[in-house]
mmCIF file of N, CA and C in Angstrom:
data_model
loop_
_atom_site.group_PDB
_atom_site.id
_atom_site.type_symbol
_atom_site.label_atom_id
_atom_site.label_comp_id
_atom_site.label_asym_id
_atom_site.label_seq_id
_atom_site.Cartn_x
_atom_site.Cartn_y
_atom_site.Cartn_z
ATOM 1 N N MET U 232 -6.935 66.559 127.883
ATOM 2 C CA MET U 232 -6.277 66.159 126.665
ATOM 3 C C MET U 232 -6.608 67.111 125.521
ATOM 4 N N GLY U 233 -7.880 67.497 125.451
ATOM 5 C CA GLY U 233 -8.299 68.420 124.399
ATOM 6 C C GLY U 233 -7.629 69.782 124.550
ATOM 7 N N GLY U 234 -7.392 70.186 125.800
ATOM 8 C CA GLY U 234 -6.727 71.462 126.050
ATOM 9 C C GLY U 234 -5.291 71.470 125.568
ATOM 10 N N ILE U 235 -4.584 70.355 125.751
ATOM 11 C CA ILE U 235 -3.190 70.245 125.309
ATOM 12 C C ILE U 235 -3.123 70.295 123.782
ATOM 13 N N VAL U 236 -4.026 69.581 123.127
ATOM 14 C CA VAL U 236 -4.069 69.595 121.653
ATOM 15 C C VAL U 236 -4.401 71.003 121.171
ATOM 16 N N GLY U 237 -5.318 71.653 121.854
ATOM 17 C CA GLY U 237 -5.684 73.029 121.487
ATOM 18 C C GLY U 237 -4.508 73.983 121.622
ATOM 19 N N LEU U 238 -3.752 73.850 122.740
ATOM 20 C CA LEU U 238 -2.564 74.691 122.923
ATOM 21 C C LEU U 238 -1.506 74.407 121.855
ATOM 22 N N ALA U 239 -1.348 73.148 121.499
ATOM 23 C CA ALA U 239 -0.377 72.786 120.464
ATOM 24 C C ALA U 239 -0.770 73.395 119.124
ATOM 25 N N VAL U 240 -2.044 73.345 118.814
ATOM 26 C CA VAL U 240 -2.526 73.928 117.553
ATOM 27 C C VAL U 240 -2.327 75.438 117.568
ATOM 28 N N LEU U 241 -2.647 76.075 118.676
ATOM 29 C CA LEU U 241 -2.432 77.522 118.791
ATOM 30 C C LEU U 241 -0.946 77.870 118.664
ATOM 31 N N TYR U 242 -0.085 77.038 119.241
ATOM 32 C CA TYR U 242 1.367 77.260 119.156
ATOM 33 C C TYR U 242 1.832 77.191 117.698
ATOM 34 N N VAL U 243 1.396 76.171 116.975
ATOM 35 C CA VAL U 243 1.781 76.007 115.572
ATOM 36 C C VAL U 243 1.270 77.184 114.747
ATOM 37 N N ILE U 244 0.044 77.597 114.986
ATOM 38 C CA ILE U 244 -0.516 78.750 114.267
ATOM 39 C C ILE U 244 0.289 80.006 114.591
ATOM 40 N N GLY U 245 0.645 80.175 115.850
ATOM 41 C CA GLY U 245 1.440 81.338 116.249
ATOM 42 C C GLY U 245 2.813 81.355 115.597
ATOM 43 N N VAL U 246 3.448 80.193 115.521
ATOM 44 C CA VAL U 246 4.771 80.115 114.884
ATOM 45 C C VAL U 246 4.674 80.525 113.420
ATOM 46 N N PHE U 247 3.688 80.012 112.712
ATOM 47 C CA PHE U 247 3.533 80.362 111.299
ATOM 48 C C PHE U 247 3.168 81.830 111.130
ATOM 49 N N ALA U 248 2.321 82.322 112.025
ATOM 50 C CA ALA U 248 1.882 83.711 111.919
ATOM 51 C C ALA U 248 3.017 84.690 112.199
ATOM 52 N N PHE U 249 3.935 84.330 113.090
ATOM 53 C CA PHE U 249 4.992 85.265 113.490
ATOM 54 C C PHE U 249 6.373 84.840 113.014
ATOM 55 N N GLY U 250 6.491 84.385 111.790
ATOM 56 C CA GLY U 250 7.818 84.133 111.245
ATOM 57 C C GLY U 250 8.086 82.742 110.741
ATOM 58 N N GLY U 251 7.369 81.768 111.213
ATOM 59 C CA GLY U 251 7.608 80.397 110.759
ATOM 60 C C GLY U 251 7.333 80.235 109.278
ATOM 61 N N ALA U 252 6.265 80.855 108.810
ATOM 62 C CA ALA U 252 5.926 80.753 107.391
ATOM 63 C C ALA U 252 7.010 81.425 106.549
ATOM 64 N N GLY U 253 7.525 82.523 107.053
ATOM 65 C CA GLY U 253 8.612 83.201 106.338
ATOM 66 C C GLY U 253 9.856 82.337 106.247
ATOM 67 N N TRP U 254 10.126 81.615 107.312
ATOM 68 C CA TRP U 254 11.309 80.736 107.319
ATOM 69 C C TRP U 254 11.125 79.597 106.328
ATOM 70 N N ILE U 255 9.931 79.047 106.263
ATOM 71 C CA ILE U 255 9.662 77.926 105.367
ATOM 72 C C ILE U 255 9.666 78.382 103.907
ATOM 73 N N THR U 256 9.149 79.565 103.630
ATOM 74 C CA THR U 256 9.058 80.036 102.244
ATOM 75 C C THR U 256 10.279 80.821 101.790
ATOM 76 N N ALA U 257 11.271 80.970 102.647
ATOM 77 C CA ALA U 257 12.455 81.768 102.299
ATOM 78 C C ALA U 257 13.145 81.295 101.020
ATOM 79 N N PRO U 258 13.346 79.988 100.819
ATOM 80 C CA PRO U 258 14.011 79.572 99.580
ATOM 81 C C PRO U 258 13.242 79.992 98.325
ATOM 82 N N PHE U 259 11.921 79.912 98.377
ATOM 83 C CA PHE U 259 11.118 80.295 97.217
ATOM 84 C C PHE U 259 11.164 81.795 96.984
ATOM 85 N N ARG U 260 11.059 82.556 98.080
ATOM 86 C CA ARG U 260 11.112 84.007 97.953
ATOM 87 C C ARG U 260 12.488 84.458 97.492
ATOM 88 N N GLY U 261 13.537 83.790 97.967
ATOM 89 C CA GLY U 261 14.900 84.132 97.548
ATOM 90 C C GLY U 261 15.121 83.881 96.074
ATOM 91 N N ALA U 262 14.590 82.779 95.574
ATOM 92 C CA ALA U 262 14.730 82.469 94.150
ATOM 93 C C ALA U 262 13.992 83.501 93.311
ATOM 94 N N ALA U 263 12.814 83.904 93.750
ATOM 95 C CA ALA U 263 12.047 84.905 93.013
ATOM 96 C C ALA U 263 12.772 86.250 93.026
ATOM 97 N N GLU U 264 13.321 86.618 94.179
ATOM 98 C CA GLU U 264 14.046 87.888 94.275
ATOM 99 C C GLU U 264 15.289 87.874 93.387
ATOM 100 N N LYS U 265 16.014 86.764 93.379
ATOM 101 C CA LYS U 265 17.200 86.655 92.536
ATOM 102 C C LYS U 265 16.818 86.794 91.068
ATOM 103 N N ARG U 266 15.743 86.142 90.668
ATOM 104 C CA ARG U 266 15.282 86.208 89.287
ATOM 105 C C ARG U 266 14.916 87.640 88.924
ATOM 106 N N GLU U 267 14.225 88.337 89.818
ATOM 107 C CA GLU U 267 13.836 89.722 89.554
ATOM 108 C C GLU U 267 15.057 90.629 89.452
ATOM 109 N N ASN U 268 16.052 90.419 90.304
ATOM 110 C CA ASN U 268 17.271 91.227 90.250
ATOM 111 C C ASN U 268 18.059 90.968 88.980
ATOM 112 N N THR U 269 18.083 89.722 88.517
ATOM 113 C CA THR U 269 18.830 89.382 87.312
ATOM 114 C C THR U 269 18.182 89.977 86.079
ATOM 115 N N VAL U 270 16.875 89.974 86.039
ATOM 116 C CA VAL U 270 16.184 90.496 84.865
ATOM 117 C C VAL U 270 16.470 91.974 84.718
ATOM 118 N N GLY U 271 16.429 92.709 85.801
ATOM 119 C CA GLY U 271 16.764 94.117 85.770
ATOM 120 C C GLY U 271 15.867 94.911 84.839
ATOM 121 N N SER U 272 16.165 96.173 84.716
ATOM 122 C CA SER U 272 15.385 97.020 83.824
ATOM 123 C C SER U 272 15.855 96.810 82.391
ATOM 124 N N GLY U 273 14.991 97.145 81.468
ATOM 125 C CA GLY U 273 15.338 97.015 80.054
ATOM 126 C C GLY U 273 16.546 97.857 79.685
ATOM 127 N N GLU U 274 16.615 99.042 80.259
ATOM 128 C CA GLU U 274 17.743 99.935 79.981
ATOM 129 C C GLU U 274 19.060 99.331 80.476
ATOM 130 N N PHE U 275 19.039 98.729 81.675
ATOM 131 C CA PHE U 275 20.245 98.100 82.215
ATOM 132 C C PHE U 275 20.681 96.943 81.328
ATOM 133 N N ARG U 276 19.725 96.105 80.908
ATOM 134 C CA ARG U 276 20.062 94.958 80.064
ATOM 135 C C ARG U 276 20.702 95.406 78.757
ATOM 136 N N GLN U 277 20.105 96.394 78.113
ATOM 137 C CA GLN U 277 20.626 96.867 76.831
ATOM 138 C C GLN U 277 21.991 97.518 76.996
ATOM 139 N N THR U 278 22.142 98.329 78.016
ATOM 140 C CA THR U 278 23.416 99.000 78.270
ATOM 141 C C THR U 278 24.518 97.996 78.550
ATOM 142 N N THR U 279 24.230 96.994 79.360
ATOM 143 C CA THR U 279 25.221 95.980 79.703
ATOM 144 C C THR U 279 25.599 95.168 78.483
ATOM 145 N N TYR U 280 24.616 94.797 77.684
ATOM 146 C CA TYR U 280 24.859 94.044 76.451
ATOM 147 C C TYR U 280 25.816 94.814 75.539
ATOM 148 N N GLU U 281 25.536 96.098 75.343
ATOM 149 C CA GLU U 281 26.375 96.931 74.476
ATOM 150 C C GLU U 281 27.743 97.184 75.097
ATOM 151 N N GLU U 282 27.802 97.251 76.419
ATOM 152 C CA GLU U 282 29.055 97.503 77.120
ATOM 153 C C GLU U 282 30.075 96.395 76.864
ATOM 154 N N PHE U 283 29.622 95.138 76.849
ATOM 155 C CA PHE U 283 30.537 94.037 76.567
ATOM 156 C C PHE U 283 31.120 94.150 75.161
ATOM 157 N N PHE U 284 30.297 94.491 74.200
ATOM 158 C CA PHE U 284 30.799 94.670 72.837
ATOM 159 C C PHE U 284 31.775 95.841 72.766
ATOM 160 N N ALA U 285 31.461 96.926 73.451
ATOM 161 C CA ALA U 285 32.334 98.107 73.432
ATOM 162 C C ALA U 285 33.697 97.802 74.047
ATOM 163 N N LEU U 286 33.704 97.065 75.149
ATOM 164 C CA LEU U 286 34.979 96.713 75.783
ATOM 165 C C LEU U 286 35.805 95.790 74.893
ATOM 166 N N CYS U 287 35.159 94.824 74.282
ATOM 167 C CA CYS U 287 35.875 93.905 73.398
ATOM 168 C C CYS U 287 36.401 94.670 72.183
ATOM 169 N N GLU U 288 35.602 95.592 71.671
ATOM 170 C CA GLU U 288 36.029 96.409 70.533
ATOM 171 C C GLU U 288 37.212 97.303 70.915
ATOM 172 N N ALA U 289 37.225 97.820 72.129
ATOM 173 C CA ALA U 289 38.339 98.644 72.586
ATOM 174 C C ALA U 289 39.637 97.839 72.583
ATOM 175 N N VAL U 290 39.550 96.575 72.976
ATOM 176 C CA VAL U 290 40.725 95.700 72.960
ATOM 177 C C VAL U 290 41.199 95.505 71.525
ATOM 178 N N GLN U 291 40.271 95.239 70.620
ATOM 179 C CA GLN U 291 40.636 95.043 69.221
ATOM 180 C C GLN U 291 41.198 96.320 68.600
ATOM 181 N N ASN U 292 40.643 97.466 68.944
ATOM 182 C CA ASN U 292 41.158 98.730 68.422
ATOM 183 C C ASN U 292 42.599 98.964 68.863
ATOM 184 N N ALA U 293 42.885 98.683 70.118
ATOM 185 C CA ALA U 293 44.259 98.843 70.607
ATOM 186 C C ALA U 293 45.191 97.892 69.870
ATOM 187 N N GLU U 294 44.753 96.662 69.639
ATOM 188 C CA GLU U 294 45.583 95.691 68.920
ATOM 189 C C GLU U 294 45.860 96.153 67.493
ATOM 190 N N GLY U 295 44.829 96.675 66.834
ATOM 191 C CA GLY U 295 45.005 97.168 65.461
ATOM 192 C C GLY U 295 45.956 98.339 65.399
ATOM 193 N N THR U 296 45.844 99.243 66.330
ATOM 194 C CA THR U 296 46.737 100.406 66.353
ATOM 195 C C THR U 296 48.169 99.990 66.649
ATOM 196 N N ILE U 297 48.337 99.038 67.555
ATOM 197 C CA ILE U 297 49.683 98.526 67.862
ATOM 198 C C ILE U 297 50.306 97.926 66.615
ATOM 199 N N GLU U 298 49.544 97.139 65.863
ATOM 200 C CA GLU U 298 50.060 96.527 64.633
ATOM 201 C C GLU U 298 50.461 97.595 63.618
ATOM 202 N N ALA U 299 49.621 98.606 63.443
ATOM 203 C CA ALA U 299 49.922 99.675 62.490
ATOM 204 C C ALA U 299 51.192 100.428 62.891
ATOM 205 N N LEU U 300 51.338 100.686 64.177
ATOM 206 C CA LEU U 300 52.540 101.387 64.650
ATOM 207 C C LEU U 300 53.784 100.530 64.473
ATOM 208 N N LYS U 301 53.674 99.242 64.692
ATOM 209 C CA LYS U 301 54.831 98.354 64.496
ATOM 210 C C LYS U 301 55.260 98.336 63.037
ATOM 211 N N GLU U 302 54.291 98.350 62.122
ATOM 212 C CA GLU U 302 54.621 98.402 60.693
ATOM 213 C C GLU U 302 55.301 99.718 60.347
ATOM 214 N N GLU U 303 54.786 100.814 60.897
ATOM 215 C CA GLU U 303 55.384 102.129 60.632
ATOM 216 C C GLU U 303 56.801 102.206 61.197
ATOM 217 N N ARG U 304 57.023 101.567 62.308
ATOM 218 C CA ARG U 304 58.331 101.633 62.971
ATOM 219 C C ARG U 304 59.447 101.068 62.102
ATOM 220 N N GLU U 305 59.135 100.106 61.246
ATOM 221 C CA GLU U 305 60.143 99.478 60.395
ATOM 222 C C GLU U 305 60.846 100.476 59.488
ATOM 223 N N THR U 306 60.153 101.540 59.094
ATOM 224 C CA THR U 306 60.751 102.532 58.194
ATOM 225 C C THR U 306 60.869 103.912 58.843
ATOM 226 N N ALA U 307 60.628 104.004 60.132
ATOM 227 C CA ALA U 307 60.627 105.300 60.816
ATOM 228 C C ALA U 307 62.036 105.754 61.159
ATOM 229 N N SER U 308 62.159 107.066 61.294
ATOM 230 C CA SER U 308 63.427 107.639 61.744
ATOM 231 C C SER U 308 63.632 107.291 63.207
ATOM 232 N N THR U 309 64.813 107.566 63.712
ATOM 233 C CA THR U 309 65.131 107.251 65.107
ATOM 234 C C THR U 309 64.200 107.990 66.067
ATOM 235 N N ALA U 310 63.963 109.271 65.790
ATOM 236 C CA ALA U 310 63.088 110.063 66.660
ATOM 237 C C ALA U 310 61.656 109.535 66.611
ATOM 238 N N ARG U 311 61.188 109.237 65.404
ATOM 239 C CA ARG U 311 59.817 108.720 65.260
ATOM 240 C C ARG U 311 59.709 107.333 65.884
ATOM 241 N N ALA U 312 60.733 106.520 65.774
ATOM 242 C CA ALA U 312 60.724 105.181 66.373
ATOM 243 C C ALA U 312 60.574 105.268 67.895
ATOM 244 N N ALA U 313 61.217 106.254 68.499
ATOM 245 C CA ALA U 313 61.093 106.445 69.946
ATOM 246 C C ALA U 313 59.656 106.820 70.314
ATOM 247 N N GLN U 314 59.043 107.688 69.493
ATOM 248 C CA GLN U 314 57.641 108.062 69.735
ATOM 249 C C GLN U 314 56.723 106.849 69.585
ATOM 250 N N ILE U 315 56.996 106.055 68.563
ATOM 251 C CA ILE U 315 56.183 104.862 68.318
ATOM 252 C C ILE U 315 56.299 103.890 69.485
ATOM 253 N N ASP U 316 57.514 103.713 69.981
ATOM 254 C CA ASP U 316 57.719 102.811 71.116
ATOM 255 C C ASP U 316 56.902 103.253 72.328
ATOM 256 N N GLN U 317 56.884 104.551 72.581
ATOM 257 C CA GLN U 317 56.101 105.077 73.706
ATOM 258 C C GLN U 317 54.607 104.848 73.476
ATOM 259 N N SER U 318 54.178 105.077 72.248
ATOM 260 C CA SER U 318 52.756 104.886 71.931
ATOM 261 C C SER U 318 52.350 103.424 72.066
ATOM 262 N N VAL U 319 53.204 102.529 71.608
ATOM 263 C CA VAL U 319 52.916 101.100 71.705
ATOM 264 C C VAL U 319 52.805 100.684 73.169
ATOM 265 N N THR U 320 53.715 101.182 73.985
ATOM 266 C CA THR U 320 53.671 100.862 75.413
ATOM 267 C C THR U 320 52.364 101.354 76.034
ATOM 268 N N ALA U 321 51.970 102.572 75.714
ATOM 269 C CA ALA U 321 50.720 103.124 76.250
ATOM 270 C C ALA U 321 49.514 102.324 75.765
ATOM 271 N N LEU U 322 49.520 101.926 74.511
ATOM 272 C CA LEU U 322 48.412 101.147 73.969
ATOM 273 C C LEU U 322 48.336 99.755 74.598
ATOM 274 N N LYS U 323 49.485 99.172 74.906
ATOM 275 C CA LYS U 323 49.487 97.865 75.566
ATOM 276 C C LYS U 323 48.843 97.977 76.950
ATOM 277 N N VAL U 324 49.160 99.055 77.649
ATOM 278 C CA VAL U 324 48.571 99.278 78.974
ATOM 279 C C VAL U 324 47.063 99.484 78.845
ATOM 280 N N THR U 325 46.655 100.282 77.883
ATOM 281 C CA THR U 325 45.232 100.525 77.658
ATOM 282 C C THR U 325 44.509 99.232 77.319
ATOM 283 N N ARG U 326 45.136 98.404 76.495
ATOM 284 C CA ARG U 326 44.545 97.122 76.107
ATOM 285 C C ARG U 326 44.365 96.217 77.332
ATOM 286 N N ILE U 327 45.391 96.145 78.162
ATOM 287 C CA ILE U 327 45.313 95.312 79.368
ATOM 288 C C ILE U 327 44.215 95.818 80.300
ATOM 289 N N GLU U 328 44.084 97.121 80.424
ATOM 290 C CA GLU U 328 43.019 97.683 81.260
ATOM 291 C C GLU U 328 41.645 97.299 80.719
ATOM 292 N N SER U 329 41.487 97.363 79.402
ATOM 293 C CA SER U 329 40.203 96.991 78.792
ATOM 294 C C SER U 329 39.914 95.508 78.979
ATOM 295 N N VAL U 330 40.939 94.665 78.824
ATOM 296 C CA VAL U 330 40.766 93.227 79.045
ATOM 297 C C VAL U 330 40.356 92.974 80.491
ATOM 298 N N ASN U 331 41.025 93.606 81.420
ATOM 299 C CA ASN U 331 40.704 93.410 82.842
ATOM 300 C C ASN U 331 39.297 93.888 83.175
ATOM 301 N N GLU U 332 38.888 95.006 82.595
ATOM 302 C CA GLU U 332 37.542 95.514 82.844
ATOM 303 C C GLU U 332 36.489 94.568 82.261
ATOM 304 N N TYR U 333 36.731 94.072 81.047
ATOM 305 C CA TYR U 333 35.823 93.105 80.432
ATOM 306 C C TYR U 333 35.692 91.869 81.315
ATOM 307 N N ASN U 334 36.822 91.324 81.727
ATOM 308 C CA ASN U 334 36.814 90.105 82.542
ATOM 309 C C ASN U 334 36.128 90.330 83.885
ATOM 310 N N ALA U 335 36.364 91.490 84.483
ATOM 311 C CA ALA U 335 35.735 91.786 85.769
ATOM 312 C C ALA U 335 34.219 91.879 85.623
ATOM 313 N N LYS U 336 33.758 92.527 84.581
ATOM 314 C CA LYS U 336 32.314 92.659 84.381
ATOM 315 C C LYS U 336 31.686 91.339 83.966
ATOM 316 N N ALA U 337 32.419 90.531 83.199
ATOM 317 C CA ALA U 337 31.892 89.221 82.795
ATOM 318 C C ALA U 337 31.748 88.295 83.999
ATOM 319 N N ALA U 338 32.533 88.529 85.031
ATOM 320 C CA ALA U 338 32.475 87.691 86.227
ATOM 321 C C ALA U 338 31.391 88.148 87.203
ATOM 322 N N GLN U 339 30.831 89.332 87.008
ATOM 323 C CA GLN U 339 29.802 89.832 87.914
ATOM 324 C C GLN U 339 28.482 89.121 87.634
ATOM 325 N N GLU U 340 27.927 88.555 88.672
ATOM 326 C CA GLU U 340 26.721 87.738 88.539
ATOM 327 C C GLU U 340 25.549 88.502 87.932
ATOM 328 N N HIS U 341 25.430 89.793 88.238
ATOM 329 C CA HIS U 341 24.286 90.555 87.730
ATOM 330 C C HIS U 341 24.502 91.056 86.304
ATOM 331 N N ARG U 342 25.736 90.983 85.789
ATOM 332 C CA ARG U 342 26.003 91.414 84.410
ATOM 333 C C ARG U 342 26.186 90.238 83.451
ATOM 334 N N ALA U 343 26.755 89.161 83.941
ATOM 335 C CA ALA U 343 27.110 88.028 83.079
ATOM 336 C C ALA U 343 25.956 87.529 82.208
ATOM 337 N N PRO U 344 24.718 87.497 82.695
ATOM 338 C CA PRO U 344 23.643 87.000 81.831
ATOM 339 C C PRO U 344 23.409 87.850 80.579
ATOM 340 N N PHE U 345 23.938 89.059 80.557
ATOM 341 C CA PHE U 345 23.677 89.949 79.434
ATOM 342 C C PHE U 345 24.857 90.053 78.468
ATOM 343 N N ARG U 346 25.855 89.203 78.657
ATOM 344 C CA ARG U 346 26.968 89.117 77.701
ATOM 345 C C ARG U 346 26.480 88.257 76.549
ATOM 346 N N ASP U 347 26.649 88.720 75.329
ATOM 347 C CA ASP U 347 26.199 87.970 74.160
ATOM 348 C C ASP U 347 26.868 86.603 74.119
ATOM 349 N N ARG U 348 26.138 85.602 73.699
ATOM 350 C CA ARG U 348 26.692 84.239 73.696
ATOM 351 C C ARG U 348 27.836 84.083 72.709
ATOM 352 N N ASP U 349 27.948 84.975 71.721
ATOM 353 C CA ASP U 349 29.045 84.903 70.764
ATOM 354 C C ASP U 349 30.321 85.573 71.273
ATOM 355 N N LEU U 350 30.208 86.312 72.354
ATOM 356 C CA LEU U 350 31.392 86.934 72.946
ATOM 357 C C LEU U 350 32.105 85.930 73.840
ATOM 358 N N PRO U 351 33.425 86.037 73.935
ATOM 359 C CA PRO U 351 34.143 85.109 74.818
ATOM 360 C C PRO U 351 33.792 85.365 76.281
ATOM 361 N N TYR U 352 33.886 84.280 77.075
ATOM 362 C CA TYR U 352 33.618 84.422 78.506
ATOM 363 C C TYR U 352 34.660 85.332 79.139
ATOM 364 N N ARG U 353 35.920 85.120 78.766
ATOM 365 C CA ARG U 353 37.034 85.935 79.269
ATOM 366 C C ARG U 353 37.933 86.290 78.104
ATOM 367 N N LEU U 354 38.613 87.408 78.224
ATOM 368 C CA LEU U 354 39.622 87.793 77.241
ATOM 369 C C LEU U 354 40.991 87.483 77.824
ATOM 370 N N ASP U 355 41.925 87.172 76.956
ATOM 371 C CA ASP U 355 43.276 86.825 77.378
ATOM 372 C C ASP U 355 44.187 88.038 77.207
ATOM 373 N N ALA U 356 44.745 88.519 78.293
ATOM 374 C CA ALA U 356 45.618 89.695 78.243
ATOM 375 C C ALA U 356 46.915 89.409 77.497
ATOM 376 N N ASP U 357 47.313 88.145 77.412
ATOM 377 C CA ASP U 357 48.566 87.795 76.750
ATOM 378 C C ASP U 357 48.401 87.493 75.262
ATOM 379 N N ALA U 358 47.170 87.354 74.802
ATOM 380 C CA ALA U 358 46.941 87.057 73.385
ATOM 381 C C ALA U 358 47.260 88.279 72.538
ATOM 382 N N GLU U 359 47.748 88.033 71.335
ATOM 383 C CA GLU U 359 48.051 89.157 70.443
ATOM 384 C C GLU U 359 46.823 89.631 69.703
ATOM 385 N N HIS U 360 45.868 88.723 69.455
ATOM 386 C CA HIS U 360 44.648 89.066 68.726
ATOM 387 C C HIS U 360 43.436 88.554 69.486
ATOM 388 N N THR U 361 42.420 89.393 69.554
ATOM 389 C CA THR U 361 41.204 89.065 70.262
ATOM 390 C C THR U 361 40.071 88.898 69.266
ATOM 391 N N THR U 362 39.305 87.855 69.450
ATOM 392 C CA THR U 362 38.124 87.633 68.629
ATOM 393 C C THR U 362 36.895 87.963 69.467
ATOM 394 N N CYS U 363 36.104 88.910 69.001
ATOM 395 C CA CYS U 363 34.959 89.332 69.793
ATOM 396 C C CYS U 363 33.683 88.576 69.453
ATOM 397 N N ALA U 364 33.560 88.048 68.288
ATOM 398 C CA ALA U 364 32.363 87.300 67.936
ATOM 399 C C ALA U 364 32.771 86.040 67.195
ATOM 400 N N ASN U 365 32.095 84.969 67.533
ATOM 401 C CA ASN U 365 32.407 83.682 66.892
ATOM 402 C C ASN U 365 31.682 83.537 65.575
#
């Protein structure tokens, strides 16, 4: 009887020594690893934080330029109006690209924690005006 108990104890020790302990502690180690990956380096955090503001500002800059061109178009010659129309179209495309890039980065799990709380979670590509800070 003592031999069977001894073998059982050796078996349990062997399981823990060769992987069982790793299996049991995996959730804790995974949480720690996730936390370490999210914190990232200071440079990454600062760059990502500034990147969200830069992307939102790019959207606002395109909107401002579109508005200025639309105002100019009201008194522009036919040739200038055609140029303005082309510029507005290009700026709309640029704005949509910036909105999509902002939204894509805001959805990334490793970047989202570094978006300022005053910035919107997502930008709306169909909105005429974007607010970057509340």
